[in-house]
Coordinates of C-alpha atoms and ligand atoms in Angstrom, one line a residue:
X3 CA 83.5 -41.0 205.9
X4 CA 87.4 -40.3 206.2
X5 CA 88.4 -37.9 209.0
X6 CA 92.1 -36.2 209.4
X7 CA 93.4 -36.2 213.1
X8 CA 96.1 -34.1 214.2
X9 CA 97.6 -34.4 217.6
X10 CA 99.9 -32.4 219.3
X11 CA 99.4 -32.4 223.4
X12 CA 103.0 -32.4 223.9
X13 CA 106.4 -33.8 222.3
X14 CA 104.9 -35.3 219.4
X15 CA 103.2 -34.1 216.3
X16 CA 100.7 -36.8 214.9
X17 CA 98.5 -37.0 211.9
X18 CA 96.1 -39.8 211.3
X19 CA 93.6 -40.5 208.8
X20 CA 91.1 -42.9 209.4
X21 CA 87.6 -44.1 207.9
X22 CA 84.5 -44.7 209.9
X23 CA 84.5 -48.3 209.3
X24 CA 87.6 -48.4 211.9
X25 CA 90.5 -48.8 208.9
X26 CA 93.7 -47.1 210.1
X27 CA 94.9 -45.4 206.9
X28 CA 97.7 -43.6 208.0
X29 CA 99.3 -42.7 211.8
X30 CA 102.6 -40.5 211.1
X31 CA 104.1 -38.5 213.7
X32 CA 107.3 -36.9 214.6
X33 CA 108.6 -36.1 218.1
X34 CA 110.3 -34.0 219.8
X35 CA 113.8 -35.7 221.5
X36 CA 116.5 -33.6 223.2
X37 CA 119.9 -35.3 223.9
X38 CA 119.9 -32.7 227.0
X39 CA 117.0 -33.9 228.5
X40 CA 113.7 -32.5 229.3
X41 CA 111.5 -30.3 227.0
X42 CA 110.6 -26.8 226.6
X43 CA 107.3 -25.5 225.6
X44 CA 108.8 -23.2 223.2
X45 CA 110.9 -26.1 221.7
X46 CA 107.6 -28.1 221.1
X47 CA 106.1 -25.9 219.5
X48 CA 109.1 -25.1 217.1
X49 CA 109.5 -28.4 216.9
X50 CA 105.5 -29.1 215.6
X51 CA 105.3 -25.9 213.4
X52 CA 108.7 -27.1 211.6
X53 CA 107.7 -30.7 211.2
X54 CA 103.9 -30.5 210.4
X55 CA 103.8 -29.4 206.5
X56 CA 105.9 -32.9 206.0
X57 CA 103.9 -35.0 208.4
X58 CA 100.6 -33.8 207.0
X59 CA 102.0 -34.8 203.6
X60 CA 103.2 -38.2 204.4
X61 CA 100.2 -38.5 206.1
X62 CA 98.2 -38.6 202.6
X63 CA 101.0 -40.2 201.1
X64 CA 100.7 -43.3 203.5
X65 CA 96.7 -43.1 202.5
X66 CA 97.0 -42.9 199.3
X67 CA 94.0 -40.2 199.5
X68 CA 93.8 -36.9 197.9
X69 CA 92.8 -33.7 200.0
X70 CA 89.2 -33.4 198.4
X71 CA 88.7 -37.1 200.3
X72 CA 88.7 -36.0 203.5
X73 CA 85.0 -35.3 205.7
X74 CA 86.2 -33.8 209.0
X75 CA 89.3 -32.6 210.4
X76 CA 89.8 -33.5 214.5
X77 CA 92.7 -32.1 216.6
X78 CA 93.3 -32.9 220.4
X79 CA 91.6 -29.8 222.1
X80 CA 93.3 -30.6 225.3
X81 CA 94.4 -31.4 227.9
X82 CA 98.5 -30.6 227.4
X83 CA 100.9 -27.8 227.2
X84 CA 99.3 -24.7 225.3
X85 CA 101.8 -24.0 222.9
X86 CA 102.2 -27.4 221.8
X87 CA 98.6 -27.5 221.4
X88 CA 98.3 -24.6 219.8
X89 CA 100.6 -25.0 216.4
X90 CA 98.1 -28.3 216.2
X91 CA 94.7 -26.2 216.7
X92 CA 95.7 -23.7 214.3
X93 CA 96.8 -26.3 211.5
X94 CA 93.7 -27.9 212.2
X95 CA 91.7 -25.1 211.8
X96 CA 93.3 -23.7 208.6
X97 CA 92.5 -27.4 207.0
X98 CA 88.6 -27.7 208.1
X99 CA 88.9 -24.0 206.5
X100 CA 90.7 -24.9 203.2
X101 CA 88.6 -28.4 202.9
X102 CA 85.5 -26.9 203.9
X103 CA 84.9 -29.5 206.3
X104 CA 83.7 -29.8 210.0
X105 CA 86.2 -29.4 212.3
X106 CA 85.9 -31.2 215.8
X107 CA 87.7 -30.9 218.9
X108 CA 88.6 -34.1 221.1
X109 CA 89.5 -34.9 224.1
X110 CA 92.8 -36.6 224.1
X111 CA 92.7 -38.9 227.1
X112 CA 89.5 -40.2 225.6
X113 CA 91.2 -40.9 222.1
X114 CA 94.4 -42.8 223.6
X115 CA 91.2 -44.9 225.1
X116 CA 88.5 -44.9 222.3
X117 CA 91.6 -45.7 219.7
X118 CA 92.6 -48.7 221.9
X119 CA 89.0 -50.6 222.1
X120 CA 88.8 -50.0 218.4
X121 CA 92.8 -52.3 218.0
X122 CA 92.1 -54.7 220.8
X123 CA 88.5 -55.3 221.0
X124 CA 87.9 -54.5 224.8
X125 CA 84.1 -53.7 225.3
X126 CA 84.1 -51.8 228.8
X127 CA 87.3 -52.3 230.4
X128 CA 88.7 -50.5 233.4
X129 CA 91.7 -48.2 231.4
X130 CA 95.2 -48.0 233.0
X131 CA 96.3 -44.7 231.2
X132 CA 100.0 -44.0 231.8
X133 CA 102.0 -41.8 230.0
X134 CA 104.1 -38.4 230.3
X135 CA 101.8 -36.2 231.7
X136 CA 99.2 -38.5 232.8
X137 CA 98.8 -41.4 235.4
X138 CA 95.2 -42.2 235.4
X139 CA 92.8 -45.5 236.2
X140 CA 89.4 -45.1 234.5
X141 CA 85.9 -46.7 234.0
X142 CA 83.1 -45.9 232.2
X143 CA 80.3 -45.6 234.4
X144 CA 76.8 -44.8 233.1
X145 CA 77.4 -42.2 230.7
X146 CA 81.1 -41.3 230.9
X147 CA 84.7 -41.8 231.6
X148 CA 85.3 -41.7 235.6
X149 CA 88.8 -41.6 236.9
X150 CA 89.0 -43.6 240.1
X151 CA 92.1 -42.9 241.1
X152 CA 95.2 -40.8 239.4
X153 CA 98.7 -38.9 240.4
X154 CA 98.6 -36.5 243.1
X155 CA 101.7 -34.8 241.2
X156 CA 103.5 -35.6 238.2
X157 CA 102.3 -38.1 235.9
X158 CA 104.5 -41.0 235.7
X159 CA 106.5 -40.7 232.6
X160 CA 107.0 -37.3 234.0
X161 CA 108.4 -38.5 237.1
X162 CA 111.0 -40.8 234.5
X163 CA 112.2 -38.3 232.8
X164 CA 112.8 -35.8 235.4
X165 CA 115.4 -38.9 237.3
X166 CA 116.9 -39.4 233.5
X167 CA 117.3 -35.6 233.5
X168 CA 119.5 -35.6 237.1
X169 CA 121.6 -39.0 235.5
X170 CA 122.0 -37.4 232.6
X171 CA 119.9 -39.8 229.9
X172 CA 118.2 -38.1 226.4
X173 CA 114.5 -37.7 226.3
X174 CA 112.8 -39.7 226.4
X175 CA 114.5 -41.6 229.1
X176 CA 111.4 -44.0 229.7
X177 CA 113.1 -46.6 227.3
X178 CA 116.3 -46.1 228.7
X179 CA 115.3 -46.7 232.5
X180 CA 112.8 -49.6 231.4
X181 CA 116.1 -51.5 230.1
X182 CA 118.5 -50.9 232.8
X183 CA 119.2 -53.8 236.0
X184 CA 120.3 -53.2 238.9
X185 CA 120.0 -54.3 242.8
X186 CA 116.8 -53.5 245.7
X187 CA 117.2 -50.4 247.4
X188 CA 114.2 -49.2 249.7
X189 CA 112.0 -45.8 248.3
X190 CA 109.6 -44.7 249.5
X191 CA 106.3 -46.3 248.2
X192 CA 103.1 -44.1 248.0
X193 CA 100.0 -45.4 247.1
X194 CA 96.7 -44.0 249.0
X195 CA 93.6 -45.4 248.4
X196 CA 93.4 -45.5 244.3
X197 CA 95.6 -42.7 244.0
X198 CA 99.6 -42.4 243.9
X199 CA 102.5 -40.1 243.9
X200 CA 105.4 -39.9 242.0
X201 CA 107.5 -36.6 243.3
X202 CA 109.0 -38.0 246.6
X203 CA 110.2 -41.0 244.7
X204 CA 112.5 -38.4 242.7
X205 CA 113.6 -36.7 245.2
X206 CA 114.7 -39.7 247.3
X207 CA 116.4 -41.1 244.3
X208 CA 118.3 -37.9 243.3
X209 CA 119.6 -37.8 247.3
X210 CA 120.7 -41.5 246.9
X211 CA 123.0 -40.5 243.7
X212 CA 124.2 -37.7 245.7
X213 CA 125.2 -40.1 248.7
X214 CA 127.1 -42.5 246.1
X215 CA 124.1 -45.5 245.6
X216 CA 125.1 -47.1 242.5
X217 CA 122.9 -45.9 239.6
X218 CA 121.5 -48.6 238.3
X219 CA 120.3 -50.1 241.3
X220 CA 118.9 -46.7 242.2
X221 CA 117.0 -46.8 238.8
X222 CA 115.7 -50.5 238.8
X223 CA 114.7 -49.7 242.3
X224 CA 112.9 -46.7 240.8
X225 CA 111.1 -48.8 238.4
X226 CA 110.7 -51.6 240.6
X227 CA 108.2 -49.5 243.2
X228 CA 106.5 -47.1 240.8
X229 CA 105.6 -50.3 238.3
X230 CA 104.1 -52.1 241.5
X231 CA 102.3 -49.1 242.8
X232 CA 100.6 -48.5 239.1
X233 CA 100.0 -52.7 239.4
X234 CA 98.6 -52.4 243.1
X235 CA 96.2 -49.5 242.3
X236 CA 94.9 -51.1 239.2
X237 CA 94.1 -54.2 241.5
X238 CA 91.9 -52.5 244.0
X239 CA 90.1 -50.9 241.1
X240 CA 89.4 -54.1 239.3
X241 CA 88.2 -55.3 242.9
X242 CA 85.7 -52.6 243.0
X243 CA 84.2 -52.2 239.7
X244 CA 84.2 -55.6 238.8
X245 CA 85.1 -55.4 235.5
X246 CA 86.7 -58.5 233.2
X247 CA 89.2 -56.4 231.2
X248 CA 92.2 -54.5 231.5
X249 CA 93.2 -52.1 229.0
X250 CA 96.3 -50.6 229.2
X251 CA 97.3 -47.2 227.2
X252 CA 99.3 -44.3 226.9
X253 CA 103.6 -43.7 226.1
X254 CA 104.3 -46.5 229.1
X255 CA 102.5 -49.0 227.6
X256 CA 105.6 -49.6 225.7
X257 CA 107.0 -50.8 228.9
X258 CA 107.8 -54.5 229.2
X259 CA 108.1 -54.3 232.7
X260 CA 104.5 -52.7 233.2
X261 CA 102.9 -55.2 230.4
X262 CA 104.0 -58.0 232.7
X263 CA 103.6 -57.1 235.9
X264 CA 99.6 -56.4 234.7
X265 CA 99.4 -59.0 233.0
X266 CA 100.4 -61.2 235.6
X267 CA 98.2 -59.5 238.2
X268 CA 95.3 -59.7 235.2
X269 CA 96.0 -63.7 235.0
X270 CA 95.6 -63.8 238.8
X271 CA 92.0 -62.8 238.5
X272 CA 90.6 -64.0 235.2
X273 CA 90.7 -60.8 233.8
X274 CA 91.5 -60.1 230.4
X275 CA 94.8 -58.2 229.6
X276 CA 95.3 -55.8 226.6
X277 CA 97.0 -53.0 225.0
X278 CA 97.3 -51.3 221.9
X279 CA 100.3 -51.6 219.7
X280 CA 103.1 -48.7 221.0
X281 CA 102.3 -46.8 217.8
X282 CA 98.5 -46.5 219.1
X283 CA 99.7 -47.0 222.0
X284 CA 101.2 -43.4 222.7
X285 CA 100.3 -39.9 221.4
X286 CA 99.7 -40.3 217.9
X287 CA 97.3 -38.7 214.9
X288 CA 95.3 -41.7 214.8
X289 CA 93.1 -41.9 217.6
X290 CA 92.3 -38.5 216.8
X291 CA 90.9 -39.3 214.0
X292 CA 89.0 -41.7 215.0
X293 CA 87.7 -40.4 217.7
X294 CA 86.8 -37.1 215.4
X295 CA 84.6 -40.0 213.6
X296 CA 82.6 -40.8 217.2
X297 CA 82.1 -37.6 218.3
X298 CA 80.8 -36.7 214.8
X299 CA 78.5 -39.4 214.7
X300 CA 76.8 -38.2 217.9
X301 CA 77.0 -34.7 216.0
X302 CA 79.8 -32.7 218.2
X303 CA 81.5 -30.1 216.1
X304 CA 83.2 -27.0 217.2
X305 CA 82.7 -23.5 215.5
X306 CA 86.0 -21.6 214.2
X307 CA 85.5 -19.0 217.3
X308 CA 84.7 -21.7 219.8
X309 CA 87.6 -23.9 218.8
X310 CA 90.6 -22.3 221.6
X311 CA 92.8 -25.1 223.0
X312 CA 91.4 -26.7 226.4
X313 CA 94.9 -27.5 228.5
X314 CA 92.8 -28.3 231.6
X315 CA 90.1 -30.5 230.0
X316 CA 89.2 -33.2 231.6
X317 CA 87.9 -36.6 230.8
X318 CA 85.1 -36.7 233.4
X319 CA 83.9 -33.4 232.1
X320 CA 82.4 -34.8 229.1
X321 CA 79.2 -36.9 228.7
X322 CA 80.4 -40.2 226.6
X323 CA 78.0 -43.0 226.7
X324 CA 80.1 -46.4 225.9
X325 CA 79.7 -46.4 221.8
X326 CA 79.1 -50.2 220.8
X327 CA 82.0 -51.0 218.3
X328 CA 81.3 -53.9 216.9
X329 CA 81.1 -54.2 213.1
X330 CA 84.2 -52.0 213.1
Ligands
LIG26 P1 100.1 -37.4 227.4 O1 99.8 -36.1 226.8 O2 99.0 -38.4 227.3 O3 100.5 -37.3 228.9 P2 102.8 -37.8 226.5 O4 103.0 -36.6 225.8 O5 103.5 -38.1 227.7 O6 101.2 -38.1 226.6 P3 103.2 -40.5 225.4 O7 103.8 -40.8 224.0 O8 101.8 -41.0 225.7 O9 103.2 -38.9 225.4 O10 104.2 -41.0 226.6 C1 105.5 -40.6 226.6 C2 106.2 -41.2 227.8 O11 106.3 -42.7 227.6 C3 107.6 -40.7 228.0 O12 107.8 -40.3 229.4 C4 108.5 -42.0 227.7 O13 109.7 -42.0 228.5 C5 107.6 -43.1 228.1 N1 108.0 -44.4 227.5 C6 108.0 -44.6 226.2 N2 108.5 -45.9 226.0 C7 108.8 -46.4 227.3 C8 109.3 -47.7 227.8 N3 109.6 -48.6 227.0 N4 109.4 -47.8 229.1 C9 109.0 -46.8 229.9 N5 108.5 -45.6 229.5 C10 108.4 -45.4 228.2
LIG27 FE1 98.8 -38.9 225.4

């Protein structure tokens, strides 16, 4: 079987095609960047209905499949910005129609993790899911995804590009920040319980610009306490549930800074460290498709007049026993 994926939570458009034996056979995408900073719902979805006729045919390109190949069309159903997610849905739906296919909707905090046990091989690991809009540390726990602990506000990346925005960096300004060095200045550091906080950080950086800190101290600094928070949660989670492995997805995994400070923390413990690739890594078509594939195995499709966009949908809300993936 050979499912199409199409993703499109937020800036980037992604289509994937993917078989059910676990071969990858294409992951394009195209996102959104703004030398302003920031990003507009109404740009996204501009932005995804000008680039998706080309990304959908470099998608088959790549795969070197023809149309009448394909068995099942997934899109991300949520959560994420509505209009973004809407050009996506509406592509999708079009295709399942043309192909006369099944279409399935999937949840895409589930594919960023499903997508990543596929790459790296980690059987049940507790999932440190940081990205844009999301900041989340999960375990599977009888039969579905739990989130033990996650951002009382923003989500992480968020939180990035919104002090890029105030010093003036493009978007994203994650890769930026991740590369700049600078010297210790005190923020405030909020971590409670399992959970963490993002907003005051900002706000206490943007007033230590305004009082003349140096930049790039204020920006390592920035870095310094929300990486260790993010390491110090995951910590107290692996203390609780016990667990052996450490999976690590989401836009932020592309971090060098994050890698190692988890890794490090991982060595301390005996736990095993891992993360996808950055291209499976963040948003892309791929684990879409795949996990399309998973959901269809266990016979979850979505009717043309059931198939509206979910921007609230959360992982917890879905029963997903842990799938055995070996043999993939
Ligand atoms: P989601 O819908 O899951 O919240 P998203 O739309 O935020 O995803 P992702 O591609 O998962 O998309 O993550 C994008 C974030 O990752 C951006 O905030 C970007 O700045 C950040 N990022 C990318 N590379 C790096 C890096 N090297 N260091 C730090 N942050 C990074
Ligand atoms: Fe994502």
């Amino acid at each position: 079987m050979i499912a199409l994926g199409i993703e499109s939570t937020a800036h980037t458009f992604g289509v994937g095609i993917v078989s059910s034996d676990g071969n990858i056979l294409a992951n394009v995408s195209d996102s959104y960047v703004s030398v302003k900073g920031g990003m507009r719902p109404f740009d996204l979805a501009e932005h995804h209905s000008k680039v998706a006729p080309r990304v959908v045919r470099s998608a088959f390109k790549e795969a070197q499949i023809s149309k009448s190949d394909i068995d099942l069309v997934g899109f991300s159903q949520g959560p994420g910005i509505g209009q973004a997610l809407a050009i996506g849905g509406a592509i999708a739906r079009m295709i399942s129609q043309v192909l006369k296919v099944p279409l399935v909707g999937v949840n895409h905090p589930i594919a960023h993790i499903e997508i990543g046990r596929l790459v790296t091989g980690a059987i049940d690991p507790l999932i440190v899911y940081i990205s844009g809009g999301n900041t989340q540390i999960i375990a599977h726990v009888e039969d579905r995804y739990c989130v033990l602990g996650e951002t009382l506000d923003i989500g992480f990346g968020n939180a990035q590009e919104k002090l890029g925005r105030i010093i003036g960096l493009p978007f994203p300004a994650g890769p930026h920040m991740d590369r700049i060095e600078g010297r210790w200045i005190d923020l405030p550091y909020t971590v409670k319980g399992m959970d963490l906080a993002f907003s005051g950080i900002v706000t206490e950086a943007e007033r230590r610009i305004g009082r003349g800190e140096r930049v790039e101290d204020v920006v390592w600094s920035f870095m310094e306490v929300c990486l260790s928070m993010i390491t110090e949660v995951s910590e107290r989670a692996l203390a609780h549930t016990r667990k052996k492995e450490l999976m690590l997805v989401g836009g932020v995994a592309a971090s060098p800074k994050l890698r190692e400070k988890l890794k490090i923390m991982c060595e301390d413990r005996g736990v095993k460290f891992s993360t996808p690739p950055p291209s499976l890594a963040r948003d892309n078509g791929a684990m879409i498709a795949w996990t399309a594939i998973l959901a269809h195995q266990r016979g979850e499709h979505v009717d043309i007049e059931a198939s509206h966009i979910r921007s609230t949908w959360r992982l917890d809300d879905l029963v997903w026993p842990l799938i055995d993936l070996n043999g993939c």
